[in-house]
């Protein structure tokens, strides 16, 4: 709960470790997409790509993911 309540201040390694250690917990199931959106809010495009190399599940997170691809010069993958 501490991670999800304070997502804006969490480093990627903390979120990754939590999701890997607790994949069946309800908060862990949505945490990846929520953190992708948080990284986009921070405009941390490099961090977003490192955290989520594959397309995330939710529509909002996918938009941020593809925007990051376009921003990184990978326009073929963004479309």
CSV table of N, CA and C in Angstrom, one decimal:
chain,number,residue,atom,x,y,z
A,1,UNK,N,0.8,-1.2,0.0
A,1,UNK,CA,0.0,0.0,0.0
A,1,UNK,C,0.9,1.3,0.0
A,2,UNK,N,2.0,1.2,0.7
A,2,UNK,CA,2.9,2.4,0.7
A,2,UNK,C,3.4,2.7,-0.7
A,3,UNK,N,3.6,1.7,-1.5
A,3,UNK,CA,4.1,2.0,-2.9
A,3,UNK,C,3.0,2.6,-3.7
A,4,UNK,N,1.8,2.1,-3.7
A,4,UNK,CA,0.7,2.6,-4.5
A,4,UNK,C,0.3,4.0,-4.0
A,5,UNK,N,0.3,4.2,-2.7
A,5,UNK,CA,-0.1,5.6,-2.2
A,5,UNK,C,0.9,6.6,-2.5
A,6,UNK,N,2.2,6.3,-2.7
A,6,UNK,CA,3.2,7.3,-2.9
A,6,UNK,C,4.0,7.0,-4.2
A,7,UNK,N,3.2,6.6,-5.3
A,7,UNK,CA,3.8,6.2,-6.5
A,7,UNK,C,4.6,7.3,-7.2
A,8,UNK,N,4.3,8.5,-7.0
A,8,UNK,CA,5.0,9.6,-7.6
A,8,UNK,C,6.4,9.7,-7.1
A,9,UNK,N,6.7,9.1,-6.0
A,9,UNK,CA,8.1,9.2,-5.4
A,9,UNK,C,8.8,7.9,-5.4
A,10,UNK,N,8.3,6.9,-6.1
A,10,UNK,CA,8.9,5.6,-6.1
A,10,UNK,C,9.9,5.5,-7.3
A,11,UNK,N,11.0,4.9,-7.0
A,11,UNK,CA,11.9,4.5,-8.2
A,11,UNK,C,11.4,3.3,-8.9
A,12,UNK,N,11.8,3.1,-10.1
A,12,UNK,CA,11.4,2.0,-10.9
A,12,UNK,C,11.8,0.6,-10.3
A,13,UNK,N,13.0,0.6,-9.7
A,13,UNK,CA,13.4,-0.7,-9.1
A,13,UNK,C,12.5,-1.1,-7.9
A,14,UNK,N,12.0,-0.2,-7.2
A,14,UNK,CA,11.0,-0.6,-6.1
A,14,UNK,C,9.7,-1.2,-6.6
A,15,UNK,N,9.2,-0.5,-7.7
A,15,UNK,CA,8.0,-1.0,-8.3
A,15,UNK,C,8.2,-2.4,-9.0
A,16,UNK,N,9.3,-2.5,-9.7
A,16,UNK,CA,9.6,-3.8,-10.3
A,16,UNK,C,9.7,-4.9,-9.3
A,17,UNK,N,10.5,-4.6,-8.3
A,17,UNK,CA,10.7,-5.7,-7.2
A,17,UNK,C,9.3,-6.1,-6.6
A,18,UNK,N,8.5,-5.1,-6.3
A,18,UNK,CA,7.2,-5.4,-5.7
A,18,UNK,C,6.3,-6.3,-6.7
A,19,UNK,N,6.3,-5.9,-7.9
A,19,UNK,CA,5.5,-6.6,-8.9
A,19,UNK,C,6.0,-8.1,-9.0
A,20,UNK,N,7.3,-8.2,-9.1
A,20,UNK,CA,7.9,-9.6,-9.2
A,20,UNK,C,7.7,-10.4,-8.0
A,21,UNK,N,7.7,-9.8,-6.8
A,21,UNK,CA,7.6,-10.5,-5.6
A,21,UNK,C,6.1,-10.9,-5.3
A,22,UNK,N,5.2,-10.1,-5.8
A,22,UNK,CA,3.8,-10.2,-5.4
A,22,UNK,C,2.9,-10.2,-6.7
A,23,UNK,N,3.1,-11.0,-7.6
A,23,UNK,CA,2.3,-10.9,-8.9
A,23,UNK,C,0.8,-11.2,-8.8
A,24,UNK,N,0.4,-11.9,-7.7
A,24,UNK,CA,-1.0,-12.2,-7.6
A,24,UNK,C,-1.8,-11.3,-6.7
A,25,UNK,N,-1.1,-10.3,-6.1
A,25,UNK,CA,-1.8,-9.3,-5.3
A,25,UNK,C,-2.6,-8.4,-6.2
A,26,UNK,N,-3.8,-8.0,-5.9
A,26,UNK,CA,-4.5,-7.1,-6.7
A,26,UNK,C,-3.8,-5.8,-7.0
A,27,UNK,N,-3.1,-5.1,-6.1
A,27,UNK,CA,-2.4,-3.9,-6.5
A,27,UNK,C,-1.3,-4.1,-7.5
A,28,UNK,N,-0.6,-5.3,-7.4
A,28,UNK,CA,0.5,-5.6,-8.3
A,28,UNK,C,0.0,-5.7,-9.8
A,29,UNK,N,-1.2,-6.2,-9.9
A,29,UNK,CA,-1.8,-6.4,-11.3
A,29,UNK,C,-1.9,-5.1,-12.1
A,30,UNK,N,-2.2,-4.0,-11.4
A,30,UNK,CA,-2.4,-2.8,-12.1
A,30,UNK,C,-1.2,-1.8,-11.9
A,31,UNK,N,-0.3,-2.2,-11.1
A,31,UNK,CA,0.8,-1.3,-10.8
A,31,UNK,C,1.7,-0.9,-12.0
A,32,UNK,N,2.0,-1.9,-12.8
A,32,UNK,CA,2.8,-1.6,-14.0
A,32,UNK,C,2.2,-0.5,-14.9
A,33,UNK,N,1.0,-0.7,-15.2
A,33,UNK,CA,0.3,0.4,-16.0
A,33,UNK,C,0.3,1.7,-15.3
A,34,UNK,N,0.0,1.7,-14.1
A,34,UNK,CA,-0.1,2.9,-13.3
A,34,UNK,C,1.3,3.6,-13.2
A,35,UNK,N,2.4,2.8,-13.1
A,35,UNK,CA,3.7,3.4,-13.0
A,35,UNK,C,4.2,3.9,-14.4
A,36,UNK,N,3.8,3.2,-15.5
A,36,UNK,CA,4.1,3.7,-16.8
A,36,UNK,C,3.5,5.1,-16.9
A,37,UNK,N,2.2,5.3,-16.5
A,37,UNK,CA,1.6,6.6,-16.6
A,37,UNK,C,2.3,7.6,-15.7
A,38,UNK,N,2.8,7.2,-14.5
A,38,UNK,CA,3.6,8.1,-13.6
A,38,UNK,C,4.9,8.5,-14.3
A,39,UNK,N,5.6,7.6,-14.9
A,39,UNK,CA,6.8,7.9,-15.6
A,39,UNK,C,6.5,8.9,-16.7
A,40,UNK,N,5.4,8.7,-17.4
A,40,UNK,CA,5.1,9.6,-18.5
A,40,UNK,C,4.8,11.0,-17.9
A,41,UNK,N,4.1,11.0,-16.8
A,41,UNK,CA,3.8,12.3,-16.1
A,41,UNK,C,5.1,13.1,-15.8
A,42,UNK,N,6.1,12.3,-15.3
A,42,UNK,CA,7.4,12.8,-15.0
A,42,UNK,C,8.2,13.2,-16.3
A,43,UNK,N,7.7,12.8,-17.4
A,43,UNK,CA,8.4,12.9,-18.7
A,43,UNK,C,9.8,12.2,-18.6
A,44,UNK,N,9.8,11.1,-18.0
A,44,UNK,CA,11.0,10.2,-17.9
A,44,UNK,C,10.8,9.1,-18.9
A,45,UNK,N,11.1,9.5,-20.2
A,45,UNK,CA,10.9,8.6,-21.3
A,45,UNK,C,11.9,7.5,-21.3
A,46,UNK,N,13.1,7.8,-21.0
A,46,UNK,CA,14.1,6.7,-20.9
A,46,UNK,C,13.8,5.7,-19.8
A,47,UNK,N,13.3,6.3,-18.6
A,47,UNK,CA,12.9,5.4,-17.5
A,47,UNK,C,11.7,4.5,-17.9
A,48,UNK,N,10.8,5.1,-18.6
A,48,UNK,CA,9.6,4.4,-19.1
A,48,UNK,C,10.0,3.2,-20.0
A,49,UNK,N,10.9,3.4,-20.9
A,49,UNK,CA,11.3,2.4,-21.8
A,49,UNK,C,12.1,1.3,-21.0
A,50,UNK,N,12.9,1.7,-20.1
A,50,UNK,CA,13.7,0.7,-19.3
A,50,UNK,C,12.7,-0.1,-18.4
A,51,UNK,N,11.7,0.6,-17.8
A,51,UNK,CA,10.8,-0.1,-16.9
A,51,UNK,C,9.8,-1.0,-17.7
A,52,UNK,N,9.4,-0.6,-18.9
A,52,UNK,CA,8.4,-1.3,-19.6
A,52,UNK,C,8.8,-1.5,-21.1
A,53,UNK,N,9.6,-2.5,-21.4
A,53,UNK,CA,10.0,-2.7,-22.8
A,53,UNK,C,8.9,-3.3,-23.7
A,54,UNK,N,7.9,-3.8,-23.1
A,54,UNK,CA,6.8,-4.4,-23.8
A,54,UNK,C,5.5,-3.6,-23.6
A,55,UNK,N,4.6,-3.6,-24.6
A,55,UNK,CA,3.4,-2.8,-24.5
A,55,UNK,C,2.6,-3.2,-23.2
A,56,UNK,N,2.2,-2.1,-22.4
A,56,UNK,CA,1.4,-2.4,-21.2
A,56,UNK,C,0.0,-2.7,-21.5
A,57,UNK,N,-0.8,-3.0,-20.5
A,57,UNK,CA,-2.2,-3.4,-20.7
A,57,UNK,C,-3.2,-2.4,-20.9
A,58,UNK,N,-3.2,-1.3,-20.2
A,58,UNK,CA,-4.3,-0.3,-20.2
A,58,UNK,C,-4.1,0.6,-21.4
A,59,UNK,N,-5.2,1.2,-21.9
A,59,UNK,CA,-5.2,2.1,-23.0
A,59,UNK,C,-4.3,3.4,-22.7
A,60,UNK,N,-4.5,3.9,-21.5
A,60,UNK,CA,-3.7,5.1,-21.2
A,60,UNK,C,-2.2,4.8,-21.1
A,61,UNK,N,-1.9,3.7,-20.5
A,61,UNK,CA,-0.5,3.3,-20.5
A,61,UNK,C,0.1,3.0,-21.9
A,62,UNK,N,-0.7,2.4,-22.7
A,62,UNK,CA,-0.3,2.1,-24.1
A,62,UNK,C,0.0,3.4,-24.9
A,63,UNK,N,-0.9,4.4,-24.7
A,63,UNK,CA,-0.7,5.7,-25.3
A,63,UNK,C,0.6,6.3,-24.9
A,64,UNK,N,0.9,6.3,-23.6
A,64,UNK,CA,2.2,6.8,-23.1
A,64,UNK,C,3.4,6.0,-23.6
A,65,UNK,N,3.2,4.7,-23.7
A,65,UNK,CA,4.2,3.8,-24.2
A,65,UNK,C,4.6,4.1,-25.6
A,66,UNK,N,3.6,4.3,-26.5
A,66,UNK,CA,3.8,4.6,-27.9
A,66,UNK,C,4.3,6.0,-28.1
A,67,UNK,N,3.9,6.9,-27.2
A,67,UNK,CA,4.4,8.3,-27.3
A,67,UNK,C,5.9,8.2,-27.0
A,68,UNK,N,6.3,7.4,-26.0
A,68,UNK,CA,7.7,7.3,-25.7
A,68,UNK,C,8.5,6.7,-26.8
A,69,UNK,N,7.9,5.7,-27.5
A,69,UNK,CA,8.6,5.2,-28.7
A,69,UNK,C,8.8,6.2,-29.8
A,70,UNK,N,7.8,7.0,-30.0
A,70,UNK,CA,7.9,8.1,-31.0
A,70,UNK,C,8.9,9.1,-30.6
A,71,UNK,N,8.9,9.5,-29.3
A,71,UNK,CA,9.8,10.4,-28.7
A,71,UNK,C,11.3,10.0,-28.8
A,72,UNK,N,11.5,8.7,-28.8
A,72,UNK,CA,12.8,8.1,-28.9
A,72,UNK,C,13.3,7.8,-30.3
A,73,UNK,N,12.4,8.3,-31.3
A,73,UNK,CA,12.8,8.1,-32.7
A,73,UNK,C,12.4,6.8,-33.3
A,74,UNK,N,11.6,6.0,-32.6
A,74,UNK,CA,11.1,4.7,-33.0
A,74,UNK,C,9.7,4.8,-33.6
A,75,UNK,N,9.6,5.7,-34.6
A,75,UNK,CA,8.3,6.0,-35.1
A,75,UNK,C,7.6,4.8,-35.8
A,76,UNK,N,8.4,3.9,-36.4
A,76,UNK,CA,7.8,2.7,-37.0
A,76,UNK,C,7.1,1.9,-35.9
A,77,UNK,N,7.6,1.8,-34.7
A,77,UNK,CA,7.0,1.0,-33.7
A,77,UNK,C,5.8,1.8,-33.0
A,78,UNK,N,5.9,3.1,-33.1
A,78,UNK,CA,4.8,3.9,-32.5
A,78,UNK,C,3.5,3.9,-33.3
A,79,UNK,N,3.6,3.5,-34.6
A,79,UNK,CA,2.3,3.4,-35.4
A,79,UNK,C,2.0,2.0,-35.6
